[in-house]
Amino acid sequence: MSTQTDALWRRLARLTPARIGLGRAGAGLPTREVLKFGLAHAQARDAVHTPMDAAAIAGAVEALGLPTVTVTSGAEDRATYLRRPDYGRRLSPEGLKTLSDTAAESVDLALVVADGLSARAVHEGAAALLAAFKPHAERAGWRLAPVVVATQARVALGDAAGAALRARAVVVVIGERPGLSSPDSLGLYVTFDPKPGRSDAERNCISNVRPAGLSFDLAAFKLNWLLTQAFARGLTGVNLKDESDRLIEAGTPDPAIGRG
């Protein structure tokens, strides 16, 4: 490529994490790009297979002044979890009993922190996300259940957890399937009136929550908006569209939008 073309590709590459303008060495890629791709692939695999440190997560959440309870799904180990997604969608019998015993009275919101497919994302971002969201919940006056820290968990485990905790709504903060440039991405799944059997069409999702994606403060703002609307309308899912950006465009007074 010409020097001018090289410069153009370099400018474009600075604007995106996508692999563009990589160059070539003969008929193949330059060695540095092959090695960088191998590293990204290894990081993605590590994100999937690395176990979540539930005790460390619980400690970080409790440091925010939020009590926790730790449970497991029906998948007894990581290999089973990856082979049998259905096991990860339900609580273990012990976990179900623990949450049922915890539920002294009904609450507005249950928060579930789950490893999903990236424990790294949870280790690096869950506490920061909850720290950003806590002031919203306090201003709204929502009654919160103890935060559930769930291992070997899929999104739908939140339905069983929310029902056991007698919550009006549940939010599952979970490690998303890692891409080759985003092994640290969190997803936030919101379900009104949680109970086993809810479909994905009955939840809302805020994705790509990470330092290089959607900031924790902005994600917390969007989460607060969705929950406020869910409680007012009595639903989540395809019939609830995220229109929080309109507040941002209109110049919302919420101080969180200016941070992150």
Tab-separated table of N, CA and C in Angstrom, residues 40-181:
chain	number	residue	atom	x	y	z
A	40	ALA	N	-6.177	-12.335	21.915
A	40	ALA	CA	-7.592	-12.012	22.107
A	40	ALA	C	-8.434	-13.282	22.236
A	41	HIS	N	-8.099	-14.289	21.422
A	41	HIS	CA	-8.831	-15.553	21.490
A	41	HIS	C	-8.599	-16.235	22.839
A	42	ALA	N	-7.376	-16.195	23.325
A	42	ALA	CA	-7.061	-16.791	24.624
A	42	ALA	C	-7.787	-16.061	25.752
A	43	GLN	N	-7.861	-14.730	25.669
A	43	GLN	CA	-8.562	-13.966	26.696
A	43	GLN	C	-10.049	-14.301	26.706
A	44	ALA	N	-10.625	-14.498	25.523
A	44	ALA	CA	-12.041	-14.861	25.448
A	44	ALA	C	-12.275	-16.242	26.066
A	45	ARG	N	-11.387	-17.187	25.757
A	45	ARG	CA	-11.521	-18.530	26.340
A	45	ARG	C	-11.358	-18.493	27.857
A	46	ASP	N	-10.396	-17.719	28.328
A	46	ASP	CA	-10.193	-17.594	29.769
A	46	ASP	C	-11.426	-17.007	30.442
A	47	ALA	N	-12.050	-16.024	29.792
A	47	ALA	CA	-13.237	-15.397	30.370
A	47	ALA	C	-14.352	-16.420	30.567
A	48	VAL	N	-14.476	-17.356	29.634
A	48	VAL	CA	-15.529	-18.369	29.713
A	48	VAL	C	-15.222	-19.408	30.786
A	49	HIS	N	-13.970	-19.824	30.883
A	49	HIS	CA	-13.625	-20.959	31.736
A	49	HIS	C	-13.162	-20.585	33.147
A	50	THR	N	-12.731	-19.350	33.365
A	50	THR	CA	-12.260	-18.961	34.688
A	50	THR	C	-13.422	-18.927	35.679
A	51	PRO	N	-13.315	-19.598	36.823
A	51	PRO	CA	-14.413	-19.597	37.794
A	51	PRO	C	-14.548	-18.252	38.490
A	52	MET	N	-15.770	-17.925	38.858
A	52	MET	CA	-16.018	-16.689	39.583
A	52	MET	C	-15.669	-16.877	41.056
A	53	ASP	N	-15.033	-15.882	41.630
A	53	ASP	CA	-14.733	-15.880	43.059
A	53	ASP	C	-15.937	-15.273	43.777
A	54	ALA	N	-16.897	-16.120	44.140
A	54	ALA	CA	-18.145	-15.638	44.729
A	54	ALA	C	-17.902	-14.890	46.031
A	55	ALA	N	-16.955	-15.355	46.843
A	55	ALA	CA	-16.674	-14.697	48.114
A	55	ALA	C	-16.147	-13.280	47.899
A	56	ALA	N	-15.268	-13.126	46.894
A	56	ALA	CA	-14.725	-11.794	46.610
A	56	ALA	C	-15.817	-10.859	46.096
A	57	ILE	N	-16.695	-11.370	45.233
A	57	ILE	CA	-17.783	-10.551	44.717
A	57	ILE	C	-18.714	-10.146	45.856
A	58	ALA	N	-19.074	-11.104	46.708
A	58	ALA	CA	-19.942	-10.798	47.835
A	58	ALA	C	-19.309	-9.746	48.738
A	59	GLY	N	-18.008	-9.858	48.962
A	59	GLY	CA	-17.325	-8.886	49.796
A	59	GLY	C	-17.356	-7.484	49.204
A	60	ALA	N	-17.149	-7.396	47.877
A	60	ALA	CA	-17.162	-6.093	47.216
A	60	ALA	C	-18.551	-5.467	47.257
A	61	VAL	N	-19.575	-6.291	47.116
A	61	VAL	CA	-20.952	-5.785	47.161
A	61	VAL	C	-21.319	-5.355	48.579
A	62	GLU	N	-20.938	-6.148	49.573
A	62	GLU	CA	-21.245	-5.803	50.953
A	62	GLU	C	-20.520	-4.541	51.391
A	63	ALA	N	-19.365	-4.268	50.778
A	63	ALA	CA	-18.649	-3.028	51.084
A	63	ALA	C	-19.445	-1.797	50.652
A	64	LEU	N	-20.413	-1.983	49.762
A	64	LEU	CA	-21.296	-0.891	49.331
A	64	LEU	C	-22.469	-0.700	50.288
A	65	GLY	N	-22.538	-1.539	51.328
A	65	GLY	CA	-23.659	-1.467	52.245
A	65	GLY	C	-24.849	-2.292	51.805
A	66	LEU	N	-24.620	-3.242	50.899
A	66	LEU	CA	-25.681	-4.094	50.397
A	66	LEU	C	-25.451	-5.519	50.885
A	67	PRO	N	-26.375	-6.089	51.655
A	67	PRO	CA	-26.206	-7.475	52.101
A	67	PRO	C	-26.290	-8.439	50.928
A	68	THR	N	-25.678	-9.600	51.062
A	68	THR	CA	-25.656	-10.577	49.968
A	68	THR	C	-26.049	-11.960	50.468
A	69	VAL	N	-26.400	-12.812	49.524
A	69	VAL	CA	-26.608	-14.231	49.774
A	69	VAL	C	-26.065	-14.968	48.556
A	70	THR	N	-25.343	-16.044	48.764
A	70	THR	CA	-24.683	-16.763	47.679
A	70	THR	C	-25.399	-18.079	47.407
A	71	VAL	N	-25.647	-18.343	46.113
A	71	VAL	CA	-26.323	-19.577	45.709
A	71	VAL	C	-25.624	-20.144	44.476
A	72	THR	N	-26.011	-21.352	44.118
A	72	THR	CA	-25.522	-21.975	42.887
A	72	THR	C	-26.715	-22.394	42.034
A	73	SER	N	-26.438	-22.613	40.762
A	73	SER	CA	-27.481	-23.104	39.861
A	73	SER	C	-27.548	-24.624	39.930
A	74	GLY	N	-28.323	-25.200	39.034
A	74	GLY	CA	-28.416	-26.650	38.977
A	74	GLY	C	-27.236	-27.308	38.298
A	75	ALA	N	-26.294	-26.512	37.781
A	75	ALA	CA	-25.080	-27.057	37.156
A	75	ALA	C	-24.010	-27.215	38.217
A	76	GLU	N	-23.552	-28.425	38.428
A	76	GLU	CA	-22.630	-28.688	39.536
A	76	GLU	C	-21.198	-28.259	39.251
A	77	ASP	N	-20.834	-28.090	37.981
A	77	ASP	CA	-19.483	-27.651	37.641
A	77	ASP	C	-19.517	-26.919	36.307
A	78	ARG	N	-18.361	-26.338	35.935
A	78	ARG	CA	-18.316	-25.505	34.727
A	78	ARG	C	-18.568	-26.320	33.463
A	79	ALA	N	-18.043	-27.515	33.409
A	79	ALA	CA	-18.238	-28.341	32.220
A	79	ALA	C	-19.724	-28.641	32.008
A	80	THR	N	-20.420	-28.964	33.086
A	80	THR	CA	-21.857	-29.220	32.979
A	80	THR	C	-22.592	-27.952	32.581
A	81	TYR	N	-22.192	-26.842	33.156
A	81	TYR	CA	-22.809	-25.554	32.839
A	81	TYR	C	-22.729	-25.244	31.346
A	82	LEU	N	-21.569	-25.492	30.752
A	82	LEU	CA	-21.384	-25.178	29.336
A	82	LEU	C	-22.134	-26.161	28.432
A	83	ARG	N	-22.249	-27.409	28.861
A	83	ARG	CA	-22.938	-28.418	28.054
A	83	ARG	C	-24.454	-28.365	28.211
A	84	ARG	N	-24.909	-27.970	29.385
A	84	ARG	CA	-26.340	-28.000	29.693
A	84	ARG	C	-26.827	-26.621	30.134
A	85	PRO	N	-27.101	-25.728	29.193
A	85	PRO	CA	-27.595	-24.395	29.567
A	85	PRO	C	-28.851	-24.434	30.427
A	86	ASP	N	-29.689	-25.465	30.249
A	86	ASP	CA	-30.928	-25.533	31.025
A	86	ASP	C	-30.646	-25.669	32.525
A	87	TYR	N	-29.560	-26.341	32.883
A	87	TYR	CA	-29.219	-26.460	34.304
A	87	TYR	C	-28.858	-25.102	34.905
A	88	GLY	N	-28.225	-24.261	34.111
A	88	GLY	CA	-27.832	-22.943	34.605
A	88	GLY	C	-28.988	-21.974	34.747
A	89	ARG	N	-30.150	-22.350	34.206
A	89	ARG	CA	-31.320	-21.465	34.279
A	89	ARG	C	-32.165	-21.694	35.522
A	90	ARG	N	-31.806	-22.672	36.319
A	90	ARG	CA	-32.593	-22.945	37.517
A	90	ARG	C	-31.683	-23.025	38.738
A	91	LEU	N	-32.258	-22.709	39.871
A	91	LEU	CA	-31.521	-22.768	41.133
A	91	LEU	C	-31.329	-24.212	41.572
A	92	SER	N	-30.239	-24.465	42.281
A	92	SER	CA	-30.093	-25.755	42.943
A	92	SER	C	-31.150	-25.843	44.034
A	93	PRO	N	-31.530	-27.035	44.460
A	93	PRO	CA	-32.502	-27.146	45.557
A	93	PRO	C	-32.064	-26.386	46.806
A	94	GLU	N	-30.760	-26.442	47.106
A	94	GLU	CA	-30.248	-25.720	48.273
A	94	GLU	C	-30.367	-24.204	48.081
A	95	GLY	N	-30.076	-23.751	46.855
A	95	GLY	CA	-30.181	-22.325	46.579
A	95	GLY	C	-31.608	-21.822	46.669
A	96	LEU	N	-32.547	-22.613	46.156
A	96	LEU	CA	-33.955	-22.230	46.232
A	96	LEU	C	-34.412	-22.126	47.682
A	97	LYS	N	-34.002	-23.087	48.514
A	97	LYS	CA	-34.381	-23.051	49.925
A	97	LYS	C	-33.766	-21.842	50.626
A	98	THR	N	-32.494	-21.558	50.300
A	98	THR	CA	-31.825	-20.414	50.914
A	98	THR	C	-32.566	-19.116	50.627
A	99	LEU	N	-32.965	-18.917	49.377
A	99	LEU	CA	-33.658	-17.679	49.017
A	99	LEU	C	-35.065	-17.645	49.597
A	100	SER	N	-35.745	-18.773	49.604
A	100	SER	CA	-37.089	-18.816	50.184
A	100	SER	C	-37.043	-18.488	51.668
A	101	ASP	N	-36.013	-18.997	52.357
A	101	ASP	CA	-35.862	-18.704	53.781
A	101	ASP	C	-35.484	-17.245	54.018
A	102	THR	N	-34.828	-16.631	53.029
A	102	THR	CA	-34.396	-15.234	53.154
A	102	THR	C	-35.561	-14.269	53.008
A	103	ALA	N	-36.575	-14.662	52.246
A	103	ALA	CA	-37.680	-13.761	51.903
A	103	ALA	C	-38.629	-13.581	53.077
A	104	ALA	N	-38.355	-12.578	53.899
A	104	ALA	CA	-39.225	-12.308	55.049
A	104	ALA	C	-40.492	-11.585	54.613
A	105	GLU	N	-40.372	-10.710	53.633
A	105	GLU	CA	-41.517	-9.961	53.116
A	105	GLU	C	-41.246	-9.590	51.667
A	106	SER	N	-42.280	-9.199	50.945
A	106	SER	CA	-42.114	-8.846	49.538
A	106	SER	C	-41.255	-7.588	49.408
A	107	VAL	N	-40.549	-7.487	48.281
A	107	VAL	CA	-39.671	-6.350	48.004
A	107	VAL	C	-39.956	-5.825	46.605
A	108	ASP	N	-39.431	-4.660	46.328
A	108	ASP	CA	-39.600	-4.099	44.989
A	108	ASP	C	-38.630	-4.718	43.992
A	109	LEU	N	-37.392	-4.954	44.434
A	109	LEU	CA	-36.356	-5.327	43.469
A	109	LEU	C	-35.385	-6.348	44.035
A	110	ALA	N	-35.102	-7.355	43.233
A	110	ALA	CA	-34.035	-8.310	43.527
A	110	ALA	C	-32.914	-8.102	42.518
A	111	LEU	N	-31.701	-8.031	43.010
A	111	LEU	CA	-30.515	-7.891	42.163
A	111	LEU	C	-29.733	-9.192	42.219
A	112	VAL	N	-29.423	-9.744	41.054
A	112	VAL	CA	-28.676	-10.993	40.960
A	112	VAL	C	-27.382	-10.722	40.209
A	113	VAL	N	-26.249	-11.038	40.812
A	113	VAL	CA	-24.948	-10.941	40.154
A	113	VAL	C	-24.531	-12.360	39.780
A	114	ALA	N	-24.402	-12.621	38.493
A	114	ALA	CA	-24.160	-13.978	38.001
A	114	ALA	C	-22.925	-14.021	37.112
A	115	ASP	N	-22.206	-15.141	37.186
A	115	ASP	CA	-20.984	-15.259	36.386
A	115	ASP	C	-21.271	-15.314	34.895
A	116	GLY	N	-22.322	-16.031	34.475
A	116	GLY	CA	-22.615	-16.137	33.054
A	116	GLY	C	-21.438	-16.714	32.293
A	117	LEU	N	-21.091	-16.084	31.184
A	117	LEU	CA	-20.008	-16.574	30.341
A	117	LEU	C	-18.736	-15.745	30.457
A	118	SER	N	-18.671	-14.875	31.474
A	118	SER	CA	-17.438	-14.113	31.691
A	118	SER	C	-17.333	-13.705	33.147
A	119	ALA	N	-16.658	-14.535	33.938
A	119	ALA	CA	-16.408	-14.164	35.328
A	119	ALA	C	-15.552	-12.907	35.397
A	120	ARG	N	-14.683	-12.731	34.419
A	120	ARG	CA	-13.838	-11.530	34.410
A	120	ARG	C	-14.689	-10.267	34.408
A	121	ALA	N	-15.737	-10.260	33.606
A	121	ALA	CA	-16.604	-9.080	33.543
A	121	ALA	C	-17.222	-8.780	34.897
A	122	VAL	N	-17.639	-9.827	35.599
A	122	VAL	CA	-18.245	-9.654	36.917
A	122	VAL	C	-17.206	-9.179	37.924
A	123	HIS	N	-16.023	-9.779	37.909
A	123	HIS	CA	-14.963	-9.372	38.832
A	123	HIS	C	-14.605	-7.901	38.648
A	124	GLU	N	-14.562	-7.456	37.400
A	124	GLU	CA	-14.081	-6.105	37.121
A	124	GLU	C	-15.182	-5.051	37.144
A	125	GLY	N	-16.448	-5.460	36.968
A	125	GLY	CA	-17.468	-4.431	36.785
A	125	GLY	C	-18.704	-4.488	37.648
A	126	ALA	N	-19.014	-5.630	38.262
A	126	ALA	CA	-20.302	-5.748	38.961
A	126	ALA	C	-20.424	-4.762	40.116
A	127	ALA	N	-19.408	-4.687	40.958
A	127	ALA	CA	-19.480	-3.783	42.110
A	127	ALA	C	-19.557	-2.324	41.659
A	128	ALA	N	-18.823	-1.982	40.611
A	128	ALA	CA	-18.856	-0.602	40.108
A	128	ALA	C	-20.239	-0.259	39.566
A	129	LEU	N	-20.871	-1.213	38.891
A	129	LEU	CA	-22.221	-0.988	38.369
A	129	LEU	C	-23.211	-0.797	39.511
A	130	LEU	N	-23.134	-1.649	40.530
A	130	LEU	CA	-24.051	-1.525	41.651
A	130	LEU	C	-23.807	-0.230	42.434
A	131	ALA	N	-22.556	0.183	42.537
A	131	ALA	CA	-22.252	1.449	43.209
A	131	ALA	C	-22.890	2.621	42.471
A	132	ALA	N	-22.896	2.557	41.132
A	132	ALA	CA	-23.515	3.619	40.343
A	132	ALA	C	-25.034	3.574	40.428
A	133	PHE	N	-25.588	2.369	40.584
A	133	PHE	CA	-27.039	2.224	40.598
A	133	PHE	C	-27.648	2.494	41.979
A	134	LYS	N	-26.924	2.238	43.031
A	134	LYS	CA	-27.467	2.350	44.384
A	134	LYS	C	-28.111	3.708	44.665
A	135	PRO	N	-27.507	4.851	44.301
A	135	PRO	CA	-28.167	6.132	44.569
A	135	PRO	C	-29.517	6.268	43.870
A	136	HIS	N	-29.648	5.693	42.669
A	136	HIS	CA	-30.941	5.737	41.972
A	136	HIS	C	-31.996	4.994	42.778
A	137	ALA	N	-31.642	3.803	43.251
A	137	ALA	CA	-32.591	2.995	44.021
A	137	ALA	C	-32.976	3.695	45.315
A	138	GLU	N	-32.010	4.336	45.951
A	138	GLU	CA	-32.292	5.031	47.206
A	138	GLU	C	-33.213	6.219	46.968
A	139	ARG	N	-32.982	6.988	45.891
A	139	ARG	CA	-33.857	8.120	45.591
A	139	ARG	C	-35.268	7.664	45.278
A	140	ALA	N	-35.379	6.510	44.615
A	140	ALA	CA	-36.705	5.990	44.260
A	140	ALA	C	-37.415	5.382	45.464
A	141	GLY	N	-36.665	5.042	46.510
A	141	GLY	CA	-37.259	4.433	47.680
A	141	GLY	C	-37.624	2.975	47.503
A	142	TRP	N	-36.952	2.299	46.568
A	142	TRP	CA	-37.275	0.894	46.327
A	142	TRP	C	-36.740	0.020	47.464
A	143	ARG	N	-37.529	-0.953	47.854
A	143	ARG	CA	-37.104	-1.942	48.843
A	143	ARG	C	-36.336	-3.045	48.118
A	144	LEU	N	-35.109	-3.300	48.554
A	144	LEU	CA	-34.242	-4.260	47.887
A	144	LEU	C	-34.090	-5.532	48.709
A	145	ALA	N	-34.092	-6.659	48.013
A	145	ALA	CA	-33.726	-7.925	48.642
A	145	ALA	C	-32.209	-7.981	48.773
A	146	PRO	N	-31.684	-8.864	49.604
A	146	PRO	CA	-30.229	-9.059	49.593
A	146	PRO	C	-29.756	-9.399	48.185
A	147	VAL	N	-28.611	-8.877	47.799
A	147	VAL	CA	-28.074	-9.144	46.463
A	147	VAL	C	-27.679	-10.617	46.362
A	148	VAL	N	-28.169	-11.278	45.342
A	148	VAL	CA	-27.887	-12.693	45.135
A	148	VAL	C	-26.624	-12.833	44.290
A	149	VAL	N	-25.628	-13.514	44.790
A	149	VAL	CA	-24.420	-13.839	44.035
A	149	VAL	C	-24.560	-15.290	43.591
A	150	ALA	N	-24.699	-15.507	42.275
A	150	ALA	CA	-25.032	-16.835	41.751
A	150	ALA	C	-23.925	-17.356	40.846
A	151	THR	N	-23.490	-18.575	41.104
A	151	THR	CA	-22.460	-19.201	40.277
A	151	THR	C	-23.077	-20.207	39.326
A	152	GLN	N	-22.388	-20.406	38.192
A	152	GLN	CA	-22.841	-21.299	37.118
A	152	GLN	C	-24.253	-20.904	36.670
A	153	ALA	N	-24.481	-19.605	36.520
A	153	ALA	CA	-25.842	-19.104	36.314
A	153	ALA	C	-26.053	-18.530	34.916
A	154	ARG	N	-27.231	-18.764	34.392
A	154	ARG	CA	-27.724	-18.142	33.168
A	154	ARG	C	-28.736	-17.050	33.536
A	155	VAL	N	-29.141	-16.271	32.526
A	155	VAL	CA	-30.038	-15.143	32.770
A	155	VAL	C	-31.328	-15.584	33.454
A	156	ALA	N	-31.933	-16.676	32.977
A	156	ALA	CA	-33.242	-17.077	33.477
A	156	ALA	C	-33.231	-17.519	34.930
A	157	LEU	N	-32.051	-17.764	35.509
A	157	LEU	CA	-32.008	-18.073	36.931
A	157	LEU	C	-32.602	-16.931	37.746
A	158	GLY	N	-32.515	-15.723	37.213
A	158	GLY	CA	-33.087	-14.570	37.898
A	158	GLY	C	-34.586	-14.679	38.093
A	159	ASP	N	-35.281	-15.389	37.193
A	159	ASP	CA	-36.724	-15.552	37.335
A	159	ASP	C	-37.051	-16.339	38.596
A	160	ALA	N	-36.325	-17.446	38.805
A	160	ALA	CA	-36.541	-18.259	40.001
A	160	ALA	C	-36.114	-17.497	41.259
A	161	ALA	N	-35.001	-16.783	41.175
A	161	ALA	CA	-34.513	-16.033	42.326
A	161	ALA	C	-35.482	-14.916	42.700
A	162	GLY	N	-35.953	-14.179	41.706
A	162	GLY	CA	-36.891	-13.095	41.974
A	162	GLY	C	-38.187	-13.593	42.580
A	163	ALA	N	-38.681	-14.725	42.065
A	163	ALA	CA	-39.922	-15.290	42.604
A	163	ALA	C	-39.721	-15.749	44.045
A	164	ALA	N	-38.587	-16.412	44.312
A	164	ALA	CA	-38.326	-16.899	45.674
A	164	ALA	C	-38.197	-15.751	46.661
A	165	LEU	N	-37.680	-14.616	46.197
A	165	LEU	CA	-37.495	-13.455	47.070
A	165	LEU	C	-38.721	-12.546	47.095
A	166	ARG	N	-39.774	-12.949	46.394
A	166	ARG	CA	-41.039	-12.207	46.359
A	166	ARG	C	-40.824	-10.771	45.884
A	167	ALA	N	-40.074	-10.645	44.779
A	167	ALA	CA	-39.719	-9.336	44.232
A	167	ALA	C	-40.644	-8.950	43.087
A	168	ARG	N	-40.963	-7.669	43.014
A	168	ARG	CA	-41.782	-7.178	41.896
A	168	ARG	C	-40.998	-7.216	40.588
A	169	ALA	N	-39.691	-7.055	40.672
A	169	ALA	CA	-38.844	-7.085	39.479
A	169	ALA	C	-37.481	-7.629	39.863
A	170	VAL	N	-36.778	-8.160	38.872
A	170	VAL	CA	-35.427	-8.663	39.096
A	170	VAL	C	-34.502	-8.091	38.033
A	171	VAL	N	-33.268	-7.793	38.432
A	171	VAL	CA	-32.218	-7.380	37.499
A	171	VAL	C	-31.078	-8.379	37.633
A	172	VAL	N	-30.705	-9.001	36.527
A	172	VAL	CA	-29.584	-9.939	36.506
A	172	VAL	C	-28.386	-9.229	35.889
A	173	VAL	N	-27.337	-9.066	36.669
A	173	VAL	CA	-26.077	-8.473	36.212
A	173	VAL	C	-25.160	-9.653	35.902
A	174	ILE	N	-24.837	-9.861	34.632
A	174	ILE	CA	-24.205	-11.121	34.230
A	174	ILE	C	-23.086	-10.897	33.221
A	175	GLY	N	-22.083	-11.748	33.281
A	175	GLY	CA	-20.999	-11.685	32.309
A	175	GLY	C	-21.483	-12.162	30.946
A	176	GLU	N	-21.317	-11.318	29.931
A	176	GLU	CA	-21.789	-11.651	28.592
A	176	GLU	C	-20.798	-12.559	27.864
A	177	ARG	N	-21.320	-13.213	26.844
A	177	ARG	CA	-20.457	-14.031	25.990
A	177	ARG	C	-19.332	-13.154	25.438
A	178	PRO	N	-18.066	-13.513	25.682
A	178	PRO	CA	-16.970	-12.620	25.293
A	178	PRO	C	-16.721	-12.609	23.793
A	179	GLY	N	-16.513	-11.424	23.257
A	179	GLY	CA	-16.060	-11.299	21.882
A	179	GLY	C	-14.544	-11.210	21.863
A	180	LEU	N	-13.976	-11.086	20.679
A	180	LEU	CA	-12.519	-11.035	20.564
A	180	LEU	C	-11.943	-9.671	20.926
A	181	SER	N	-12.824	-8.718	21.250
A	181	SER	CA	-12.322	-7.432	21.741
A	181	SER	C	-13.050	-7.009	23.007
